PDB file of C-alpha atoms and ligand atoms in Angstrom:
ATOM      1  CA  MET F   1     230.244 118.759 242.973  1.00  0.00           C
ATOM      2  CA  PHE F   2     227.840 118.215 240.132  1.00  0.00           C
ATOM      3  CA  GLU F   3     228.228 120.687 237.242  1.00  0.00           C
ATOM      4  CA  PRO F   4     225.302 120.405 234.803  1.00  0.00           C
ATOM      5  CA  ARG F   5     225.920 120.303 231.102  1.00  0.00           C
ATOM      6  CA  ILE F   6     223.534 122.589 229.379  1.00  0.00           C
ATOM      7  CA  VAL F   7     222.981 122.937 225.645  1.00  0.00           C
ATOM      8  CA  CYS F   8     221.877 126.472 224.812  1.00  0.00           C
ATOM      9  CA  PHE F   9     220.134 127.086 221.436  1.00  0.00           C
ATOM     10  CA  PHE F  10     220.327 130.833 221.002  1.00  0.00           C
ATOM     11  CA  CYS F  11     218.820 132.862 218.223  1.00  0.00           C
ATOM     12  CA  LYS F  12     221.647 134.837 216.583  1.00  0.00           C
ATOM     13  CA  TRP F  13     219.644 138.098 216.356  1.00  0.00           C
ATOM     14  CA  CYS F  14     218.924 138.462 220.118  1.00  0.00           C
ATOM     15  CA  THR F  15     219.963 136.027 222.773  1.00  0.00           C
ATOM     16  CA  TYR F  16     223.256 135.119 221.133  1.00  0.00           C
ATOM     17  CA  ALA F  17     224.042 138.881 220.909  1.00  0.00           C
ATOM     18  CA  GLY F  18     222.831 139.293 224.482  1.00  0.00           C
ATOM     19  CA  ALA F  19     225.371 136.581 225.562  1.00  0.00           C
ATOM     20  CA  ASP F  20     228.007 138.493 223.628  1.00  0.00           C
ATOM     21  CA  LEU F  21     227.100 141.714 225.341  1.00  0.00           C
ATOM     22  CA  ALA F  22     227.325 140.030 228.732  1.00  0.00           C
ATOM     23  CA  GLY F  23     230.757 138.775 227.776  1.00  0.00           C
ATOM     24  CA  THR F  24     232.032 142.108 226.492  1.00  0.00           C
ATOM     25  CA  SER F  25     230.644 143.835 229.544  1.00  0.00           C
ATOM     26  CA  ARG F  26     232.680 141.403 231.615  1.00  0.00           C
ATOM     27  CA  LYS F  27     229.571 140.047 233.441  1.00  0.00           C
ATOM     28  CA  GLN F  28     230.144 136.751 235.170  1.00  0.00           C
ATOM     29  CA  TYR F  29     227.806 133.803 234.595  1.00  0.00           C
ATOM     30  CA  PRO F  30     228.222 130.047 235.060  1.00  0.00           C
ATOM     31  CA  PRO F  31     230.195 128.470 232.250  1.00  0.00           C
ATOM     32  CA  ASN F  32     227.944 125.394 232.090  1.00  0.00           C
ATOM     33  CA  GLY F  33     226.385 126.170 228.745  1.00  0.00           C
ATOM     34  CA  VAL F  34     227.401 125.063 225.272  1.00  0.00           C
ATOM     35  CA  VAL F  35     225.918 127.572 222.877  1.00  0.00           C
ATOM     36  CA  VAL F  36     224.521 126.478 219.572  1.00  0.00           C
ATOM     37  CA  ARG F  37     223.738 129.618 217.435  1.00  0.00           C
ATOM     38  CA  VAL F  38     220.657 129.319 215.256  1.00  0.00           C
ATOM     39  CA  ASN F  39     219.120 131.758 212.838  1.00  0.00           C
ATOM     40  CA  CYS F  40     215.810 131.854 214.699  1.00  0.00           C
ATOM     41  CA  SER F  41     214.408 130.050 217.711  1.00  0.00           C
ATOM     42  CA  GLY F  42     211.741 128.769 215.260  1.00  0.00           C
ATOM     43  CA  ARG F  43     214.514 126.820 213.550  1.00  0.00           C
ATOM     44  CA  ILE F  44     214.866 124.524 216.562  1.00  0.00           C
ATOM     45  CA  ASP F  45     213.217 121.188 215.942  1.00  0.00           C
ATOM     46  CA  PRO F  46     212.023 119.154 218.920  1.00  0.00           C
ATOM     47  CA  GLN F  47     214.369 116.479 217.625  1.00  0.00           C
ATOM     48  CA  HIS F  48     217.303 118.761 218.259  1.00  0.00           C
ATOM     49  CA  VAL F  49     216.283 119.010 221.960  1.00  0.00           C
ATOM     50  CA  LEU F  50     215.730 115.288 222.277  1.00  0.00           C
ATOM     51  CA  TRP F  51     219.095 114.661 220.646  1.00  0.00           C
ATOM     52  CA  ALA F  52     220.777 116.922 223.130  1.00  0.00           C
ATOM     53  CA  PHE F  53     219.305 115.030 226.043  1.00  0.00           C
ATOM     54  CA  ARG F  54     220.159 111.713 224.513  1.00  0.00           C
ATOM     55  CA  GLU F  55     223.735 112.764 223.927  1.00  0.00           C
ATOM     56  CA  GLY F  56     224.326 113.672 227.540  1.00  0.00           C
ATOM     57  CA  ALA F  57     222.876 117.140 228.226  1.00  0.00           C
ATOM     58  CA  ASP F  58     221.390 117.592 231.692  1.00  0.00           C
ATOM     59  CA  ALA F  59     219.313 120.552 230.455  1.00  0.00           C
ATOM     60  CA  VAL F  60     218.449 122.582 227.455  1.00  0.00           C
ATOM     61  CA  LEU F  61     217.930 126.330 227.309  1.00  0.00           C
ATOM     62  CA  ILE F  62     216.377 128.013 224.318  1.00  0.00           C
ATOM     63  CA  GLY F  63     216.763 131.746 223.834  1.00  0.00           C
ATOM     64  CA  GLY F  64     214.776 133.760 221.298  1.00  0.00           C
ATOM     65  CA  CYS F  65     213.608 137.258 220.419  1.00  0.00           C
ATOM     66  CA  HIS F  66     210.751 138.746 222.391  1.00  0.00           C
ATOM     67  CA  PRO F  67     207.332 138.072 220.967  1.00  0.00           C
ATOM     68  CA  GLY F  68     206.718 140.534 218.102  1.00  0.00           C
ATOM     69  CA  ASP F  69     210.475 141.016 217.495  1.00  0.00           C
ATOM     70  CA  CYS F  70     211.224 137.833 215.575  1.00  0.00           C
ATOM     71  CA  HIS F  71     213.154 138.632 212.350  1.00  0.00           C
ATOM     72  CA  TYR F  72     211.120 135.963 210.636  1.00  0.00           C
ATOM     73  CA  GLN F  73     207.817 137.311 211.977  1.00  0.00           C
ATOM     74  CA  ASP F  74     206.367 134.346 213.828  1.00  0.00           C
ATOM     75  CA  GLY F  75     209.284 131.974 214.403  1.00  0.00           C
ATOM     76  CA  ASN F  76     209.196 132.553 218.133  1.00  0.00           C
ATOM     77  CA  TYR F  77     205.447 131.921 218.331  1.00  0.00           C
ATOM     78  CA  LYS F  78     206.013 128.548 216.702  1.00  0.00           C
ATOM     79  CA  THR F  79     208.721 127.849 219.286  1.00  0.00           C
ATOM     80  CA  MET F  80     206.381 128.733 222.102  1.00  0.00           C
ATOM     81  CA  ARG F  81     203.852 126.181 220.951  1.00  0.00           C
ATOM     82  CA  ARG F  82     206.453 123.512 220.233  1.00  0.00           C
ATOM     83  CA  ILE F  83     208.099 123.893 223.648  1.00  0.00           C
ATOM     84  CA  SER F  84     204.879 123.433 225.555  1.00  0.00           C
ATOM     85  CA  LEU F  85     204.150 120.312 223.642  1.00  0.00           C
ATOM     86  CA  LEU F  86     207.746 119.091 224.032  1.00  0.00           C
ATOM     87  CA  LYS F  87     207.638 119.630 227.843  1.00  0.00           C
ATOM     88  CA  ARG F  88     204.661 117.216 227.993  1.00  0.00           C
ATOM     89  CA  MET F  89     206.553 114.734 225.871  1.00  0.00           C
ATOM     90  CA  LEU F  90     209.549 114.936 228.155  1.00  0.00           C
ATOM     91  CA  GLU F  91     207.296 114.015 231.107  1.00  0.00           C
ATOM     92  CA  ASP F  92     206.331 110.846 229.184  1.00  0.00           C
ATOM     93  CA  PHE F  93     210.051 109.996 228.813  1.00  0.00           C
ATOM     94  CA  GLY F  94     210.541 110.518 232.544  1.00  0.00           C
ATOM     95  CA  ILE F  95     212.497 113.730 232.141  1.00  0.00           C
ATOM     96  CA  GLU F  96     211.521 116.611 234.370  1.00  0.00           C
ATOM     97  CA  PRO F  97     210.090 119.382 232.144  1.00  0.00           C
ATOM     98  CA  GLU F  98     212.056 121.925 234.265  1.00  0.00           C
ATOM     99  CA  ARG F  99     215.154 120.693 232.377  1.00  0.00           C
ATOM    100  CA  LEU F 100     213.919 122.510 229.268  1.00  0.00           C
ATOM    101  CA  ARG F 101     213.641 126.293 229.504  1.00  0.00           C
ATOM    102  CA  LEU F 102     212.565 128.921 226.975  1.00  0.00           C
ATOM    103  CA  GLU F 103     213.421 132.561 227.476  1.00  0.00           C
ATOM    104  CA  TRP F 104     213.065 135.726 225.468  1.00  0.00           C
ATOM    105  CA  ILE F 105     216.326 137.655 225.745  1.00  0.00           C
ATOM    106  CA  SER F 106     217.080 140.566 223.468  1.00  0.00           C
ATOM    107  CA  ALA F 107     220.523 141.655 222.271  1.00  0.00           C
ATOM    108  CA  ALA F 108     220.446 144.549 224.838  1.00  0.00           C
ATOM    109  CA  GLU F 109     219.581 142.193 227.782  1.00  0.00           C
ATOM    110  CA  GLY F 110     223.015 140.921 228.842  1.00  0.00           C
ATOM    111  CA  ASP F 111     221.912 141.265 232.499  1.00  0.00           C
ATOM    112  CA  LYS F 112     218.867 139.113 231.899  1.00  0.00           C
ATOM    113  CA  LEU F 113     220.993 136.408 230.270  1.00  0.00           C
ATOM    114  CA  VAL F 114     223.222 136.374 233.319  1.00  0.00           C
ATOM    115  CA  ARG F 115     220.263 136.135 235.649  1.00  0.00           C
ATOM    116  CA  VAL F 116     218.598 133.336 233.645  1.00  0.00           C
ATOM    117  CA  MET F 117     221.892 131.328 233.470  1.00  0.00           C
ATOM    118  CA  ASP F 118     222.373 131.693 237.234  1.00  0.00           C
ATOM    119  CA  GLU F 119     218.837 130.616 238.054  1.00  0.00           C
ATOM    120  CA  PHE F 120     218.770 127.793 235.537  1.00  0.00           C
ATOM    121  CA  VAL F 121     222.152 126.308 236.626  1.00  0.00           C
ATOM    122  CA  ASP F 122     221.091 126.480 240.252  1.00  0.00           C
ATOM    123  CA  GLY F 123     217.762 124.745 239.431  1.00  0.00           C
ATOM    124  CA  ILE F 124     219.406 121.977 237.469  1.00  0.00           C
ATOM    125  CA  LYS F 125     221.989 121.466 240.233  1.00  0.00           C
ATOM    126  CA  LYS F 126     219.065 120.842 242.614  1.00  0.00           C
ATOM    127  CA  LEU F 127     217.529 118.325 240.203  1.00  0.00           C
ATOM    128  CA  GLY F 128     220.844 116.533 239.814  1.00  0.00           C
ATOM    129  CA  PRO F 129     222.268 114.799 236.741  1.00  0.00           C
ATOM    130  CA  LEU F 130     219.991 113.281 234.202  1.00  0.00           C
ATOM    131  CA  THR F 131     220.877 109.585 234.349  1.00  0.00           C
ATOM    132  CA  LEU F 132     221.098 107.271 231.288  1.00  0.00           C
ATOM    133  CA  ASP F 133     218.109 105.220 232.517  1.00  0.00           C
ATOM    134  CA  GLU F 134     215.999 108.278 232.001  1.00  0.00           C
ATOM    135  CA  ARG F 135     216.855 108.499 228.352  1.00  0.00           C
ATOM    136  CA  PRO F 136     214.599 106.143 226.421  1.00  0.00           C
ATOM    137  CA  LEU F 137     214.713 108.627 223.592  1.00  0.00           C
ATOM    138  CA  PRO F 138     214.552 108.155 219.865  1.00  0.00           C
ATOM    139  CA  LYS F 139     217.206 105.810 218.535  1.00  0.00           C
ATOM    140  CA  ASP F 140     219.795 106.706 215.835  1.00  0.00           C
ATOM    141  CA  ARG F 141     217.570 105.484 213.079  1.00  0.00           C
ATOM    142  CA  ASP F 142     214.897 107.942 214.100  1.00  0.00           C
ATOM    143  CA  PHE F 143     217.130 110.957 214.029  1.00  0.00           C
ATOM    144  CA  VAL F 144     220.347 111.575 212.142  1.00  0.00           C
ATOM    145  CA  SER F 145     222.205 114.581 213.196  1.00  0.00           C
ATOM    146  CA  PRO F 146     223.049 116.913 210.335  1.00  0.00           C
ATOM    147  CA  HIS F 147     226.607 116.850 211.720  1.00  0.00           C
ATOM    148  CA  ALA F 148     226.864 113.074 211.782  1.00  0.00           C
ATOM    149  CA  SER F 149     229.802 111.655 209.887  1.00  0.00           C
ATOM    150  CA  GLY F 150     228.851 110.115 206.587  1.00  0.00           C
ATOM    151  CA  ALA F 151     226.229 112.773 205.895  1.00  0.00           C
ATOM    152  CA  LYS F 152     226.566 114.073 202.402  1.00  0.00           C
ATOM    153  CA  PRO F 153     225.814 117.761 202.455  1.00  0.00           C
ATOM    154  CA  GLY F 154     224.339 118.691 199.106  1.00  0.00           C
ATOM    155  CA  GLY F 155     224.113 115.118 198.004  1.00  0.00           C
ATOM    156  CA  SER F 156     220.890 115.680 196.210  1.00  0.00           C
ATOM    157  CA  LYS F 157     222.422 118.692 194.456  1.00  0.00           C
ATOM    158  CA  SER F 158     225.133 116.586 192.875  1.00  0.00           C
ATOM    159  CA  LYS F 159     222.440 114.260 191.551  1.00  0.00           C
ATOM    160  CA  LYS F 160     220.693 117.292 190.089  1.00  0.00           C
ATOM    161  CA  SER F 161     223.923 118.521 188.468  1.00  0.00           C
ATOM    162  CA  GLY F 162     224.321 115.029 187.050  1.00  0.00           C
ATOM    163  CA  ALA F 163     220.882 115.288 185.580  1.00  0.00           C
ATOM    164  CA  LYS F 164     221.766 118.585 184.020  1.00  0.00           C
ATOM    165  CA  LYS F 165     224.871 117.216 182.398  1.00  0.00           C
ATOM    166  CA  THR F 166     222.788 114.451 180.855  1.00  0.00           C
ATOM    167  CA  THR F 167     220.339 116.965 179.530  1.00  0.00           C
ATOM    168  CA  ARG F 168     223.156 119.017 178.057  1.00  0.00           C
ATOM    169  CA  LYS F 169     224.653 115.955 176.343  1.00  0.00           C
ATOM    170  CA  LYS F 170     221.245 115.110 174.952  1.00  0.00           C
ATOM    171  CA  SER F 171     220.694 118.612 173.684  1.00  0.00           C
ATOM    172  CA  ALA F 172     224.163 118.604 172.098  1.00  0.00           C
ATOM    173  CA  LYS F 173     223.343 115.356 170.297  1.00  0.00           C
ATOM    174  CA  ALA F 174     220.003 116.819 169.144  1.00  0.00           C
ATOM    175  CA  LYS F 175     221.899 119.830 167.644  1.00  0.00           C
ATOM    176  CA  ARG F 176     224.107 117.508 165.606  1.00  0.00           C
TER     177      ARG F 176
HETATM  178  S1  LIG O   1     214.695 135.709 214.797  1.00  0.00           S
HETATM  179 FE1  LIG O   1     215.029 135.570 216.918  1.00  0.00          FE
HETATM  180  S2  LIG O   1     213.456 134.177 217.481  1.00  0.00           S
HETATM  181 FE2  LIG O   1     213.113 134.459 215.323  1.00  0.00          FE
END
C-alpha cells in the first residue's frame, strides 16, 4: 500500500512544540512525515518546498504560529501570501495544490497536529504518489541546497578575515 512521504516544515515555537506535545502525550499519528524544524514559518522559501517535491516528497506540510502569535511579528503573514502564490505555481508544474498544506498549530495543540496529520496523509493517499514526470521543477543550477556537499559555510567570512589580516599587516608596516 502506498505510504506518502511528507516533508513537514515546522516552526520551532509552535507546531514543532505541538508535535512534541503529541509525542509526549503518547498520541498516535501517521509516521509519514519528516520534520524540518525552522525558526519561523516565514523562513521557508518557496525554493525549499520545490526542492522537497523535486527530491521525492509526495506532499509538504507547513506548520506555523497562529496569526498574531508569530515570534517575529509578521513571519506567518508572509508565509500565508507566499503559500497562496506557490499553490498557483504548483498547478503550472502539474502538481496538485492539495499536496501543499499550511496549518497554524500552537505548542498547546497536540490534538490538532494529530488531526491534521491524519487528514493530510489520508488525502495524499487518495491522490497517489507524485510521479517523476510531474516534476519539471527547477534544476540544480537554479537552487543549491544549503546542505549540499561542497557548500562552504562561512566561506565569505574567511575572505573577510583574510582582508582583516592584510589590513593589520599594512598597519603594522605603517607603524614601522
Ligand atoms: S515564529 Fe512561528 S510562525 Fe513565526
